[in-house]
Amino acid sequence: MQNHTFQLTQDYIELCNLLKMVGLADSGGQGKALVAQGEVRVDGQPENRKTAKIRAGQTVECLGNVISVVGLQPDASPVAGKALDVA
């Protein structure tokens, strides 16, 4: 199991885009397919909404990986989120 930390730069990120940003999917379409196949859990519950809004404090599990989503930082760029790998 690998742990990831994703830092938001907006209020939320869509689930399929989060999977792409942390490298679990090569594209948003592949992220949507993972959700449709039942491979994704949010806060321990199965999630079938491909564009579910993932907010700070939530945890996403996919293919044996755990993604912890953290909130906005005062000096964060508003353009894109940051994937921060955690050992």
PDB file of N, CA and C in Angstrom:
ATOM      1  N   MET A   1       0.855  -1.183   0.000  1.00  0.00           N
ATOM      2  CA  MET A   1       0.000   0.000   0.000  1.00  0.00           C
ATOM      3  C   MET A   1       0.894   1.237   0.000  1.00  0.00           C
ATOM      4  N   GLN A   2       0.561   2.191  -0.837  1.00  0.00           N
ATOM      5  CA  GLN A   2       1.310   3.431  -0.898  1.00  0.00           C
ATOM      6  C   GLN A   2       0.411   4.576  -0.450  1.00  0.00           C
ATOM      7  N   ASN A   3       0.992   5.479   0.327  1.00  0.00           N
ATOM      8  CA  ASN A   3       0.255   6.645   0.801  1.00  0.00           C
ATOM      9  C   ASN A   3       0.643   7.863  -0.022  1.00  0.00           C
ATOM     10  N   HIS A   4      -0.347   8.682  -0.337  1.00  0.00           N
ATOM     11  CA  HIS A   4      -0.140   9.928  -1.064  1.00  0.00           C
ATOM     12  C   HIS A   4      -0.825  11.039  -0.271  1.00  0.00           C
ATOM     13  N   THR A   5      -0.279  12.235  -0.385  1.00  0.00           N
ATOM     14  CA  THR A   5      -0.944  13.416   0.157  1.00  0.00           C
ATOM     15  C   THR A   5      -1.163  14.368  -1.006  1.00  0.00           C
ATOM     16  N   PHE A   6      -2.387  14.865  -1.130  1.00  0.00           N
ATOM     17  CA  PHE A   6      -2.713  15.806  -2.198  1.00  0.00           C
ATOM     18  C   PHE A   6      -3.140  17.119  -1.566  1.00  0.00           C
ATOM     19  N   GLN A   7      -2.460  18.202  -1.958  1.00  0.00           N
ATOM     20  CA  GLN A   7      -2.772  19.523  -1.417  1.00  0.00           C
ATOM     21  C   GLN A   7      -3.686  20.272  -2.382  1.00  0.00           C
ATOM     22  N   LEU A   8      -4.865  20.607  -1.915  1.00  0.00           N
ATOM     23  CA  LEU A   8      -5.819  21.365  -2.726  1.00  0.00           C
ATOM     24  C   LEU A   8      -5.339  22.793  -2.938  1.00  0.00           C
ATOM     25  N   THR A   9      -5.706  23.369  -4.072  1.00  0.00           N
ATOM     26  CA  THR A   9      -5.498  24.792  -4.301  1.00  0.00           C
ATOM     27  C   THR A   9      -6.835  25.482  -4.552  1.00  0.00           C
ATOM     28  N   GLN A  10      -7.910  24.702  -4.465  1.00  0.00           N
ATOM     29  CA  GLN A  10      -9.274  25.210  -4.579  1.00  0.00           C
ATOM     30  C   GLN A  10     -10.075  24.555  -3.462  1.00  0.00           C
ATOM     31  N   ASP A  11     -11.365  24.796  -3.421  1.00  0.00           N
ATOM     32  CA  ASP A  11     -12.204  24.212  -2.376  1.00  0.00           C
ATOM     33  C   ASP A  11     -12.330  22.700  -2.502  1.00  0.00           C
ATOM     34  N   TYR A  12     -12.250  22.182  -3.729  1.00  0.00           N
ATOM     35  CA  TYR A  12     -12.418  20.744  -3.956  1.00  0.00           C
ATOM     36  C   TYR A  12     -11.741  20.351  -5.262  1.00  0.00           C
ATOM     37  N   ILE A  13     -11.637  19.038  -5.481  1.00  0.00           N
ATOM     38  CA  ILE A  13     -11.196  18.492  -6.759  1.00  0.00           C
ATOM     39  C   ILE A  13     -12.139  17.344  -7.103  1.00  0.00           C
ATOM     40  N   GLU A  14     -12.460  17.195  -8.377  1.00  0.00           N
ATOM     41  CA  GLU A  14     -13.316  16.084  -8.787  1.00  0.00           C
ATOM     42  C   GLU A  14     -12.531  14.781  -8.650  1.00  0.00           C
ATOM     43  N   LEU A  15     -13.224  13.739  -8.210  1.00  0.00           N
ATOM     44  CA  LEU A  15     -12.592  12.458  -7.922  1.00  0.00           C
ATOM     45  C   LEU A  15     -11.761  11.933  -9.091  1.00  0.00           C
ATOM     46  N   CYS A  16     -12.315  11.917 -10.292  1.00  0.00           N
ATOM     47  CA  CYS A  16     -11.572  11.374 -11.443  1.00  0.00           C
ATOM     48  C   CYS A  16     -10.297  12.170 -11.707  1.00  0.00           C
ATOM     49  N   ASN A  17     -10.327  13.481 -11.479  1.00  0.00           N
ATOM     50  CA  ASN A  17      -9.139  14.315 -11.669  1.00  0.00           C
ATOM     51  C   ASN A  17      -8.114  14.085 -10.566  1.00  0.00           C
ATOM     52  N   LEU A  18      -8.568  13.824  -9.354  1.00  0.00           N
ATOM     53  CA  LEU A  18      -7.646  13.510  -8.261  1.00  0.00           C
ATOM     54  C   LEU A  18      -6.854  12.248  -8.586  1.00  0.00           C
ATOM     55  N   LEU A  19      -7.542  11.229  -9.078  1.00  0.00           N
ATOM     56  CA  LEU A  19      -6.868   9.978  -9.426  1.00  0.00           C
ATOM     57  C   LEU A  19      -5.808  10.215 -10.499  1.00  0.00           C
ATOM     58  N   LYS A  20      -6.098  11.109 -11.428  1.00  0.00           N
ATOM     59  CA  LYS A  20      -5.128  11.455 -12.472  1.00  0.00           C
ATOM     60  C   LYS A  20      -3.955  12.239 -11.876  1.00  0.00           C
ATOM     61  N   MET A  21      -4.233  13.199 -11.028  1.00  0.00           N
ATOM     62  CA  MET A  21      -3.186  14.065 -10.474  1.00  0.00           C
ATOM     63  C   MET A  21      -2.171  13.309  -9.617  1.00  0.00           C
ATOM     64  N   VAL A  22      -2.609  12.283  -8.913  1.00  0.00           N
ATOM     65  CA  VAL A  22      -1.669  11.526  -8.071  1.00  0.00           C
ATOM     66  C   VAL A  22      -1.027  10.366  -8.827  1.00  0.00           C
ATOM     67  N   GLY A  23      -1.397  10.180 -10.096  1.00  0.00           N
ATOM     68  CA  GLY A  23      -0.755   9.169 -10.919  1.00  0.00           C
ATOM     69  C   GLY A  23      -1.375   7.788 -10.884  1.00  0.00           C
ATOM     70  N   LEU A  24      -2.575   7.666 -10.323  1.00  0.00           N
ATOM     71  CA  LEU A  24      -3.248   6.366 -10.312  1.00  0.00           C
ATOM     72  C   LEU A  24      -4.006   6.109 -11.606  1.00  0.00           C
ATOM     73  N   ALA A  25      -4.200   7.153 -12.387  1.00  0.00           N
ATOM     74  CA  ALA A  25      -4.855   7.043 -13.695  1.00  0.00           C
ATOM     75  C   ALA A  25      -4.069   7.906 -14.676  1.00  0.00           C
ATOM     76  N   ASP A  26      -3.939   7.434 -15.909  1.00  0.00           N
ATOM     77  CA  ASP A  26      -3.214   8.193 -16.925  1.00  0.00           C
ATOM     78  C   ASP A  26      -4.026   9.359 -17.470  1.00  0.00           C
ATOM     79  N   SER A  27      -5.345   9.292 -17.297  1.00  0.00           N
ATOM     80  CA  SER A  27      -6.220  10.346 -17.811  1.00  0.00           C
ATOM     81  C   SER A  27      -7.462  10.433 -16.935  1.00  0.00           C
ATOM     82  N   GLY A  28      -8.215  11.518 -17.118  1.00  0.00           N
ATOM     83  CA  GLY A  28      -9.482  11.636 -16.401  1.00  0.00           C
ATOM     84  C   GLY A  28     -10.439  10.520 -16.781  1.00  0.00           C
ATOM     85  N   GLY A  29     -10.393  10.103 -18.044  1.00  0.00           N
ATOM     86  CA  GLY A  29     -11.244   9.004 -18.502  1.00  0.00           C
ATOM     87  C   GLY A  29     -10.906   7.696 -17.813  1.00  0.00           C
ATOM     88  N   GLN A  30      -9.621   7.445 -17.626  1.00  0.00           N
ATOM     89  CA  GLN A  30      -9.220   6.230 -16.919  1.00  0.00           C
ATOM     90  C   GLN A  30      -9.640   6.323 -15.450  1.00  0.00           C
ATOM     91  N   GLY A  31      -9.565   7.527 -14.878  1.00  0.00           N
ATOM     92  CA  GLY A  31     -10.032   7.729 -13.508  1.00  0.00           C
ATOM     93  C   GLY A  31     -11.517   7.427 -13.382  1.00  0.00           C
ATOM     94  N   LYS A  32     -12.293   7.873 -14.361  1.00  0.00           N
ATOM     95  CA  LYS A  32     -13.734   7.594 -14.368  1.00  0.00           C
ATOM     96  C   LYS A  32     -13.992   6.099 -14.461  1.00  0.00           C
ATOM     97  N   ALA A  33     -13.179   5.400 -15.257  1.00  0.00           N
ATOM     98  CA  ALA A  33     -13.340   3.950 -15.400  1.00  0.00           C
ATOM     99  C   ALA A  33     -13.059   3.240 -14.074  1.00  0.00           C
ATOM    100  N   LEU A  34     -12.044   3.681 -13.336  1.00  0.00           N
ATOM    101  CA  LEU A  34     -11.745   3.076 -12.032  1.00  0.00           C
ATOM    102  C   LEU A  34     -12.929   3.228 -11.082  1.00  0.00           C
ATOM    103  N   VAL A  35     -13.548   4.405 -11.105  1.00  0.00           N
ATOM    104  CA  VAL A  35     -14.715   4.641 -10.248  1.00  0.00           C
ATOM    105  C   VAL A  35     -15.859   3.731 -10.684  1.00  0.00           C
ATOM    106  N   ALA A  36     -16.108   3.654 -11.987  1.00  0.00           N
ATOM    107  CA  ALA A  36     -17.207   2.834 -12.512  1.00  0.00           C
ATOM    108  C   ALA A  36     -17.015   1.350 -12.192  1.00  0.00           C
ATOM    109  N   GLN A  37     -15.766   0.904 -12.104  1.00  0.00           N
ATOM    110  CA  GLN A  37     -15.463  -0.499 -11.809  1.00  0.00           C
ATOM    111  C   GLN A  37     -15.541  -0.813 -10.317  1.00  0.00           C
ATOM    112  N   GLY A  38     -15.826   0.204  -9.501  1.00  0.00           N
ATOM    113  CA  GLY A  38     -15.949  -0.020  -8.063  1.00  0.00           C
ATOM    114  C   GLY A  38     -14.622  -0.110  -7.333  1.00  0.00           C
ATOM    115  N   GLU A  39     -13.570   0.450  -7.917  1.00  0.00           N
ATOM    116  CA  GLU A  39     -12.230   0.374  -7.330  1.00  0.00           C
ATOM    117  C   GLU A  39     -11.934   1.490  -6.328  1.00  0.00           C
ATOM    118  N   VAL A  40     -12.892   2.408  -6.113  1.00  0.00           N
ATOM    119  CA  VAL A  40     -12.610   3.607  -5.322  1.00  0.00           C
ATOM    120  C   VAL A  40     -13.524   3.696  -4.105  1.00  0.00           C
ATOM    121  N   ARG A  41     -12.915   4.059  -2.977  1.00  0.00           N
ATOM    122  CA  ARG A  41     -13.655   4.312  -1.740  1.00  0.00           C
ATOM    123  C   ARG A  41     -13.272   5.704  -1.243  1.00  0.00           C
ATOM    124  N   VAL A  42     -14.253   6.430  -0.724  1.00  0.00           N
ATOM    125  CA  VAL A  42     -14.015   7.746  -0.137  1.00  0.00           C
ATOM    126  C   VAL A  42     -14.452   7.676   1.315  1.00  0.00           C
ATOM    127  N   ASP A  43     -13.542   7.993   2.201  1.00  0.00           N
ATOM    128  CA  ASP A  43     -13.799   7.910   3.643  1.00  0.00           C
ATOM    129  C   ASP A  43     -14.344   6.537   4.035  1.00  0.00           C
ATOM    130  N   GLY A  44     -13.790   5.495   3.396  1.00  0.00           N
ATOM    131  CA  GLY A  44     -14.147   4.125   3.733  1.00  0.00           C
ATOM    132  C   GLY A  44     -15.408   3.596   3.080  1.00  0.00           C
ATOM    133  N   GLN A  45     -16.108   4.428   2.321  1.00  0.00           N
ATOM    134  CA  GLN A  45     -17.359   4.022   1.676  1.00  0.00           C
ATOM    135  C   GLN A  45     -17.167   3.934   0.161  1.00  0.00           C
ATOM    136  N   PRO A  46     -17.764   2.934  -0.491  1.00  0.00           N
ATOM    137  CA  PRO A  46     -17.674   2.855  -1.951  1.00  0.00           C
ATOM    138  C   PRO A  46     -18.218   4.137  -2.588  1.00  0.00           C
ATOM    139  N   GLU A  47     -17.526   4.616  -3.617  1.00  0.00           N
ATOM    140  CA  GLU A  47     -17.951   5.844  -4.298  1.00  0.00           C
ATOM    141  C   GLU A  47     -18.159   5.536  -5.777  1.00  0.00           C
ATOM    142  N   ASN A  48     -19.354   5.838  -6.289  1.00  0.00           N
ATOM    143  CA  ASN A  48     -19.638   5.579  -7.700  1.00  0.00           C
ATOM    144  C   ASN A  48     -19.877   6.854  -8.504  1.00  0.00           C
ATOM    145  N   ARG A  49     -19.732   8.004  -7.863  1.00  0.00           N
ATOM    146  CA  ARG A  49     -19.880   9.282  -8.579  1.00  0.00           C
ATOM    147  C   ARG A  49     -18.504   9.686  -9.116  1.00  0.00           C
ATOM    148  N   LYS A  50     -18.348   9.658 -10.408  1.00  0.00           N
ATOM    149  CA  LYS A  50     -17.048   9.907 -11.035  1.00  0.00           C
ATOM    150  C   LYS A  50     -16.515  11.304 -10.755  1.00  0.00           C
ATOM    151  N   THR A  51     -17.417  12.261 -10.638  1.00  0.00           N
ATOM    152  CA  THR A  51     -16.987  13.642 -10.407  1.00  0.00           C
ATOM    153  C   THR A  51     -17.355  14.109  -8.996  1.00  0.00           C
ATOM    154  N   ALA A  52     -17.370  13.183  -8.053  1.00  0.00           N
ATOM    155  CA  ALA A  52     -17.644  13.555  -6.656  1.00  0.00           C
ATOM    156  C   ALA A  52     -16.651  14.630  -6.226  1.00  0.00           C
ATOM    157  N   LYS A  53     -17.121  15.604  -5.479  1.00  0.00           N
ATOM    158  CA  LYS A  53     -16.263  16.689  -4.999  1.00  0.00           C
ATOM    159  C   LYS A  53     -15.496  16.206  -3.772  1.00  0.00           C
ATOM    160  N   ILE A  54     -14.193  16.111  -3.900  1.00  0.00           N
ATOM    161  CA  ILE A  54     -13.334  15.670  -2.810  1.00  0.00           C
ATOM    162  C   ILE A  54     -12.746  16.910  -2.156  1.00  0.00           C
ATOM    163  N   ARG A  55     -12.943  17.014  -0.847  1.00  0.00           N
ATOM    164  CA  ARG A  55     -12.538  18.207  -0.095  1.00  0.00           C
ATOM    165  C   ARG A  55     -11.478  17.866   0.944  1.00  0.00           C
ATOM    166  N   ALA A  56     -10.884  18.894   1.503  1.00  0.00           N
ATOM    167  CA  ALA A  56      -9.853  18.719   2.526  1.00  0.00           C
ATOM    168  C   ALA A  56     -10.382  17.860   3.667  1.00  0.00           C
ATOM    169  N   GLY A  57      -9.528  16.972   4.156  1.00  0.00           N
ATOM    170  CA  GLY A  57      -9.894  16.104   5.264  1.00  0.00           C
ATOM    171  C   GLY A  57     -10.422  14.756   4.826  1.00  0.00           C
ATOM    172  N   GLN A  58     -10.709  14.599   3.538  1.00  0.00           N
ATOM    173  CA  GLN A  58     -11.221  13.319   3.057  1.00  0.00           C
ATOM    174  C   GLN A  58     -10.065  12.399   2.672  1.00  0.00           C
ATOM    175  N   THR A  59     -10.349  11.099   2.705  1.00  0.00           N
ATOM    176  CA  THR A  59      -9.381  10.076   2.333  1.00  0.00           C
ATOM    177  C   THR A  59      -9.967   9.243   1.205  1.00  0.00           C
ATOM    178  N   VAL A  60      -9.166   9.024   0.175  1.00  0.00           N
ATOM    179  CA  VAL A  60      -9.586   8.241  -0.985  1.00  0.00           C
ATOM    180  C   VAL A  60      -8.697   7.006  -1.076  1.00  0.00           C
ATOM    181  N   GLU A  61      -9.314   5.847  -1.280  1.00  0.00           N
ATOM    182  CA  GLU A  61      -8.578   4.596  -1.456  1.00  0.00           C
ATOM    183  C   GLU A  61      -8.842   4.079  -2.864  1.00  0.00           C
ATOM    184  N   CYS A  62      -7.769   3.646  -3.531  1.00  0.00           N
ATOM    185  CA  CYS A  62      -7.901   3.111  -4.888  1.00  0.00           C
ATOM    186  C   CYS A  62      -6.724   2.192  -5.191  1.00  0.00           C
ATOM    187  N   LEU A  63      -7.022   0.971  -5.594  1.00  0.00           N
ATOM    188  CA  LEU A  63      -5.994   0.011  -6.008  1.00  0.00           C
ATOM    189  C   LEU A  63      -4.886  -0.139  -4.966  1.00  0.00           C
ATOM    190  N   GLY A  64      -5.258  -0.180  -3.700  1.00  0.00           N
ATOM    191  CA  GLY A  64      -4.280  -0.357  -2.637  1.00  0.00           C
ATOM    192  C   GLY A  64      -3.530   0.902  -2.243  1.00  0.00           C
ATOM    193  N   ASN A  65      -3.899   2.029  -2.801  1.00  0.00           N
ATOM    194  CA  ASN A  65      -3.282   3.312  -2.474  1.00  0.00           C
ATOM    195  C   ASN A  65      -4.238   4.125  -1.621  1.00  0.00           C
ATOM    196  N   VAL A  66      -3.680   4.925  -0.724  1.00  0.00           N
ATOM    197  CA  VAL A  66      -4.476   5.808   0.127  1.00  0.00           C
ATOM    198  C   VAL A  66      -4.040   7.242  -0.149  1.00  0.00           C
ATOM    199  N   ILE A  67      -5.018   8.087  -0.465  1.00  0.00           N
ATOM    200  CA  ILE A  67      -4.753   9.499  -0.745  1.00  0.00           C
ATOM    201  C   ILE A  67      -5.395  10.328   0.356  1.00  0.00           C
ATOM    202  N   SER A  68      -4.577  11.097   1.067  1.00  0.00           N
ATOM    203  CA  SER A  68      -5.079  12.029   2.077  1.00  0.00           C
ATOM    204  C   SER A  68      -5.126  13.408   1.433  1.00  0.00           C
ATOM    205  N   VAL A  69      -6.281  14.050   1.504  1.00  0.00           N
ATOM    206  CA  VAL A  69      -6.453  15.358   0.877  1.00  0.00           C
ATOM    207  C   VAL A  69      -6.351  16.429   1.953  1.00  0.00           C
ATOM    208  N   VAL A  70      -5.442  17.379   1.731  1.00  0.00           N
ATOM    209  CA  VAL A  70      -5.240  18.465   2.686  1.00  0.00           C
ATOM    210  C   VAL A  70      -5.684  19.776   2.056  1.00  0.00           C
ATOM    211  N   GLY A  71      -5.950  20.759   2.906  1.00  0.00           N
ATOM    212  CA  GLY A  71      -6.559  22.005   2.465  1.00  0.00           C
ATOM    213  C   GLY A  71      -5.625  23.009   1.841  1.00  0.00           C
ATOM    214  N   LEU A  72      -6.231  24.120   1.490  1.00  0.00           N
ATOM    215  CA  LEU A  72      -5.526  25.241   0.886  1.00  0.00           C
ATOM    216  C   LEU A  72      -4.446  25.769   1.810  1.00  0.00           C
ATOM    217  N   GLN A  73      -3.347  26.163   1.213  1.00  0.00           N
ATOM    218  CA  GLN A  73      -2.293  26.849   1.947  1.00  0.00           C
ATOM    219  C   GLN A  73      -2.335  28.314   1.518  1.00  0.00           C
ATOM    220  N   PRO A  74      -2.044  29.250   2.409  1.00  0.00           N
ATOM    221  CA  PRO A  74      -2.150  30.669   2.066  1.00  0.00           C
ATOM    222  C   PRO A  74      -1.335  31.086   0.847  1.00  0.00           C
ATOM    223  N   ASP A  75      -0.195  30.427   0.604  1.00  0.00           N
ATOM    224  CA  ASP A  75       0.659  30.810  -0.515  1.00  0.00           C
ATOM    225  C   ASP A  75       0.530  29.867  -1.709  1.00  0.00           C
ATOM    226  N   ALA A  76      -0.519  29.045  -1.746  1.00  0.00           N
ATOM    227  CA  ALA A  76      -0.682  28.048  -2.813  1.00  0.00           C
ATOM    228  C   ALA A  76      -1.080  28.707  -4.129  1.00  0.00           C
ATOM    229  N   SER A  77      -0.602  28.140  -5.206  1.00  0.00           N
ATOM    230  CA  SER A  77      -0.960  28.602  -6.543  1.00  0.00           C
ATOM    231  C   SER A  77      -2.408  28.224  -6.848  1.00  0.00           C
ATOM    232  N   PRO A  78      -3.195  29.123  -7.421  1.00  0.00           N
ATOM    233  CA  PRO A  78      -4.588  28.805  -7.728  1.00  0.00           C
ATOM    234  C   PRO A  78      -4.760  27.992  -9.007  1.00  0.00           C
ATOM    235  N   VAL A  79      -3.673  27.625  -9.682  1.00  0.00           N
ATOM    236  CA  VAL A  79      -3.774  26.966 -10.978  1.00  0.00           C
ATOM    237  C   VAL A  79      -4.047  25.476 -10.875  1.00  0.00           C
ATOM    238  N   ALA A  80      -3.280  24.758 -10.078  1.00  0.00           N
ATOM    239  CA  ALA A  80      -3.446  23.296 -10.015  1.00  0.00           C
ATOM    240  C   ALA A  80      -3.050  22.788  -8.645  1.00  0.00           C
ATOM    241  N   GLY A  81      -3.588  21.623  -8.285  1.00  0.00           N
ATOM    242  CA  GLY A  81      -3.239  21.000  -7.014  1.00  0.00           C
ATOM    243  C   GLY A  81      -1.861  20.384  -7.075  1.00  0.00           C
ATOM    244  N   LYS A  82      -1.386  19.969  -5.930  1.00  0.00           N
ATOM    245  CA  LYS A  82      -0.062  19.378  -5.840  1.00  0.00           C
ATOM    246  C   LYS A  82      -0.179  17.994  -5.244  1.00  0.00           C
ATOM    247  N   ALA A  83       0.464  17.039  -5.885  1.00  0.00           N
ATOM    248  CA  ALA A  83       0.536  15.689  -5.334  1.00  0.00           C
ATOM    249  C   ALA A  83       1.845  15.579  -4.576  1.00  0.00           C
ATOM    250  N   LEU A  84       1.773  15.270  -3.304  1.00  0.00           N
ATOM    251  CA  LEU A  84       2.949  15.147  -2.459  1.00  0.00           C
ATOM    252  C   LEU A  84       3.053  13.711  -1.996  1.00  0.00           C
ATOM    253  N   ASP A  85       4.074  12.981  -2.450  1.00  0.00           N
ATOM    254  CA  ASP A  85       4.226  11.586  -2.034  1.00  0.00           C
ATOM    255  C   ASP A  85       4.688  11.520  -0.595  1.00  0.00           C
ATOM    256  N   VAL A  86       4.138  10.566   0.132  1.00  0.00           N
ATOM    257  CA  VAL A  86       4.513  10.333   1.522  1.00  0.00           C
ATOM    258  C   VAL A  86       4.916   8.882   1.640  1.00  0.00           C
ATOM    259  N   ALA A  87       6.040   8.643   2.264  1.00  0.00           N
ATOM    260  CA  ALA A  87       6.528   7.254   2.391  1.00  0.00           C
ATOM    261  C   ALA A  87       5.675   6.459   3.333  1.00  0.00           C
TER     262      ALA A  87
END
